[in-house]
PDB file of C-alpha atoms in Angstrom:
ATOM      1  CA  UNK I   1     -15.317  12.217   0.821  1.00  0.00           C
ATOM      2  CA  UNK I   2     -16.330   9.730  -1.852  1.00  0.00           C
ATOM      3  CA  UNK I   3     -14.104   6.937  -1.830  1.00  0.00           C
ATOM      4  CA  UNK I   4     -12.771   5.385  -5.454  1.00  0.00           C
ATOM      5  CA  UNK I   5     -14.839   1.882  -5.828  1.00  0.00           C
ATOM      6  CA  UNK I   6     -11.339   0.387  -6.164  1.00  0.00           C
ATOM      7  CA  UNK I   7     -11.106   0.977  -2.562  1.00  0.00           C
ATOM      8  CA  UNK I   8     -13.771  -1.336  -1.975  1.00  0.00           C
ATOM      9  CA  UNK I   9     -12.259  -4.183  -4.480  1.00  0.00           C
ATOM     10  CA  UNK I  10      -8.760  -4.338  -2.442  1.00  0.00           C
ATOM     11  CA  UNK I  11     -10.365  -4.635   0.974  1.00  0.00           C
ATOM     12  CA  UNK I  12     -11.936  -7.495  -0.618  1.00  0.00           C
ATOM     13  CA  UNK I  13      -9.130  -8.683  -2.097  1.00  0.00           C
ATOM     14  CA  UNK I  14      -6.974  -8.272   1.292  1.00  0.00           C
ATOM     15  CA  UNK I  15      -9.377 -10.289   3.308  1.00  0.00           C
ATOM     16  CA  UNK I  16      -9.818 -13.238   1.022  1.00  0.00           C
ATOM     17  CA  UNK I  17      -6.079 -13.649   0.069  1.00  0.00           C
ATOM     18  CA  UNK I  18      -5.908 -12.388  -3.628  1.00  0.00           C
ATOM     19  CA  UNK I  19      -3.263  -9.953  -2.089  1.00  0.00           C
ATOM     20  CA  UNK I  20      -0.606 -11.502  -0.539  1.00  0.00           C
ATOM     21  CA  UNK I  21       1.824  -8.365  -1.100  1.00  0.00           C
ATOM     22  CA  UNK I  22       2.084  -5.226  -0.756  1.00  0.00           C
ATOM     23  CA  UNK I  23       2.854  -4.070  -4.311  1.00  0.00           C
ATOM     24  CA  UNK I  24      -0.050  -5.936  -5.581  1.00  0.00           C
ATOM     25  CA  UNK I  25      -1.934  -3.693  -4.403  1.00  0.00           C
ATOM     26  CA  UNK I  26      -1.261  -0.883  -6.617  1.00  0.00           C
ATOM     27  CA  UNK I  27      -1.726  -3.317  -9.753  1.00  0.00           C
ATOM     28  CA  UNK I  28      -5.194  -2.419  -8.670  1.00  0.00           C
ATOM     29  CA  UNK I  29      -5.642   1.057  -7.687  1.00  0.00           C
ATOM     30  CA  UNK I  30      -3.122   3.792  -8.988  1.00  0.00           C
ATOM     31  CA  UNK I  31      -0.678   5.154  -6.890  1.00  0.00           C
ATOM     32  CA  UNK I  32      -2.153   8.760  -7.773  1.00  0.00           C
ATOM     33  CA  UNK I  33      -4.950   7.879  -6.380  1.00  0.00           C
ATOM     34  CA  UNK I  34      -3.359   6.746  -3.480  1.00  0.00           C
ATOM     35  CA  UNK I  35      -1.026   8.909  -2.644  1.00  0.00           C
ATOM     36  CA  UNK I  36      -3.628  12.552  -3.470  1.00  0.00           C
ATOM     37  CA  UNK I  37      -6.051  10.769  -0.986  1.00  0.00           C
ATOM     38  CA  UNK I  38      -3.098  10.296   1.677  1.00  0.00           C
ATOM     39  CA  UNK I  39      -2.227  14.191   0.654  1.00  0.00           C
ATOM     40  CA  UNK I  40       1.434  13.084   0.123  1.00  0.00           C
ATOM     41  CA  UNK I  41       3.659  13.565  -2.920  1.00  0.00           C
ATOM     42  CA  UNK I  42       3.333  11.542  -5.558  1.00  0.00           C
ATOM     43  CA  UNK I  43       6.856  10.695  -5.967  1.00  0.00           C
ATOM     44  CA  UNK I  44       7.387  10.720  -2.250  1.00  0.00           C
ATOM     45  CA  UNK I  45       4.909   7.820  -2.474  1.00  0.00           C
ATOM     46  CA  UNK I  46       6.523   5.596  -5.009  1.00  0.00           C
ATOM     47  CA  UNK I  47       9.263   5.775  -3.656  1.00  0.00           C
ATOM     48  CA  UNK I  48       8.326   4.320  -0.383  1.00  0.00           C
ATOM     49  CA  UNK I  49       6.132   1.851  -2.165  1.00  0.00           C
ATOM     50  CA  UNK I  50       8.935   0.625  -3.877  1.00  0.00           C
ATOM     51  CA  UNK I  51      10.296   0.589  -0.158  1.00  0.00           C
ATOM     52  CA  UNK I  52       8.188   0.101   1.821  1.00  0.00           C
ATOM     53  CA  UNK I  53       9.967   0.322   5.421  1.00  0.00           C
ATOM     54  CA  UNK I  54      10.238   4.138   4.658  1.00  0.00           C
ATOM     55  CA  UNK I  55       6.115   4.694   5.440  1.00  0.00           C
ATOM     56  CA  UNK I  56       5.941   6.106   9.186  1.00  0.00           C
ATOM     57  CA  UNK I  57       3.562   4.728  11.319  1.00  0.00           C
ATOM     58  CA  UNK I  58       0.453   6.818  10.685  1.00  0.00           C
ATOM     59  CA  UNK I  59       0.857   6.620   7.261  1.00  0.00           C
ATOM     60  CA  UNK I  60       0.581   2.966   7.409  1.00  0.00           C
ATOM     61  CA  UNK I  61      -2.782   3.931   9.942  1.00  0.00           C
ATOM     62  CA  UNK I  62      -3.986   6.147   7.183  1.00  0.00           C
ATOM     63  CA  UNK I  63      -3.680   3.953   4.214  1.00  0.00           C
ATOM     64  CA  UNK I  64      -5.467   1.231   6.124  1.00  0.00           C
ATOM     65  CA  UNK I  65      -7.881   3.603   6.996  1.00  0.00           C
ATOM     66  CA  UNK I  66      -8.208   4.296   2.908  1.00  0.00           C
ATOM     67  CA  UNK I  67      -8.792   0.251   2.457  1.00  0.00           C
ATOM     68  CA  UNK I  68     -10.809  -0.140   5.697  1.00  0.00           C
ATOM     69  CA  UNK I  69      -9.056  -3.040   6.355  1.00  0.00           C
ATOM     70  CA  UNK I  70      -7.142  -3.614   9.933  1.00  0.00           C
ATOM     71  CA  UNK I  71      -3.488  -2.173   9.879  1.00  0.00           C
ATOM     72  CA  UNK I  72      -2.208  -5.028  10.884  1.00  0.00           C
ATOM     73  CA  UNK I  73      -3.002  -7.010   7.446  1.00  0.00           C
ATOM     74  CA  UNK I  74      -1.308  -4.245   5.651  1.00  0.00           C
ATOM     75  CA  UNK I  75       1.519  -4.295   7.661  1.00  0.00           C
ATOM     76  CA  UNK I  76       1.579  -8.037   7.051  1.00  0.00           C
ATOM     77  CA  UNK I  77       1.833  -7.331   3.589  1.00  0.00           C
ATOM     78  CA  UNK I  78       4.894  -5.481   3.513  1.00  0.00           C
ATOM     79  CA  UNK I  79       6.770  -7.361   5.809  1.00  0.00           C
ATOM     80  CA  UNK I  80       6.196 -10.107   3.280  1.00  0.00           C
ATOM     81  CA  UNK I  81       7.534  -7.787   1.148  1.00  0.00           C
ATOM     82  CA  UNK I  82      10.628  -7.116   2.883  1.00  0.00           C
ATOM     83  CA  UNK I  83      11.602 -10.528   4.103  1.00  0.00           C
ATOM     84  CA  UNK I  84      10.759 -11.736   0.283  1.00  0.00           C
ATOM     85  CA  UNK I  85      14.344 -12.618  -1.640  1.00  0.00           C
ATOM     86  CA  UNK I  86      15.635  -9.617  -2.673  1.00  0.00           C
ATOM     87  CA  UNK I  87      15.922  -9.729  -6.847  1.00  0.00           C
ATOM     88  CA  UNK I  88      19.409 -10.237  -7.871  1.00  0.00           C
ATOM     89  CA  UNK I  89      21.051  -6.841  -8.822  1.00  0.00           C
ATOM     90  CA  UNK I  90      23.497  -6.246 -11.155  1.00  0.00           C
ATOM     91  CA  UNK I  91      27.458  -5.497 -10.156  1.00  0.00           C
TER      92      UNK I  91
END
């Protein structure tokens, strides 16, 4: 398989800092992408980026896998993510 460039460009952008989240990284590379290379849903997939404590375990393998960079920077990411101050929600 031919990896997308972009590929390339966040496992840079992991390991020097530019990406401190997890979201950021699909300002970057579409989701489609993403998520047709993982062989998942494409909805499925956005909705567990918007969340991401709903990706299983290989999942999480497989993406970093995708990014060649180690799992446990991604996983970083989102737990950044998740311990980040919610955004105030309307009542």
């Amino acid at each position: 398989m031919n990896k997308d460039r972009r590929y390339n460009a966040i496992k840079s952008m992991i390991e020097d800092g530019s990406i401190s989240s997890f979201k950021e990284i699909f300002e970057v590379i579409p989701k489609t992408l993403v998520s047709k290379d993982m062989g998942m849903n494409y909805q499925t997939f956005t909705r567990k980026v918007a969340e991401p404590d709903l990706f299983n375990f290989r999942e999480l393998l497989f993406m970093s896998n995708l990014f060649d960079v180690n799992p446990e920077n991604l996983f970083r990411r989102i737990v950044s993510d998740l311990s980040a101050p919610a955004s105030k929600k309307k009542k």
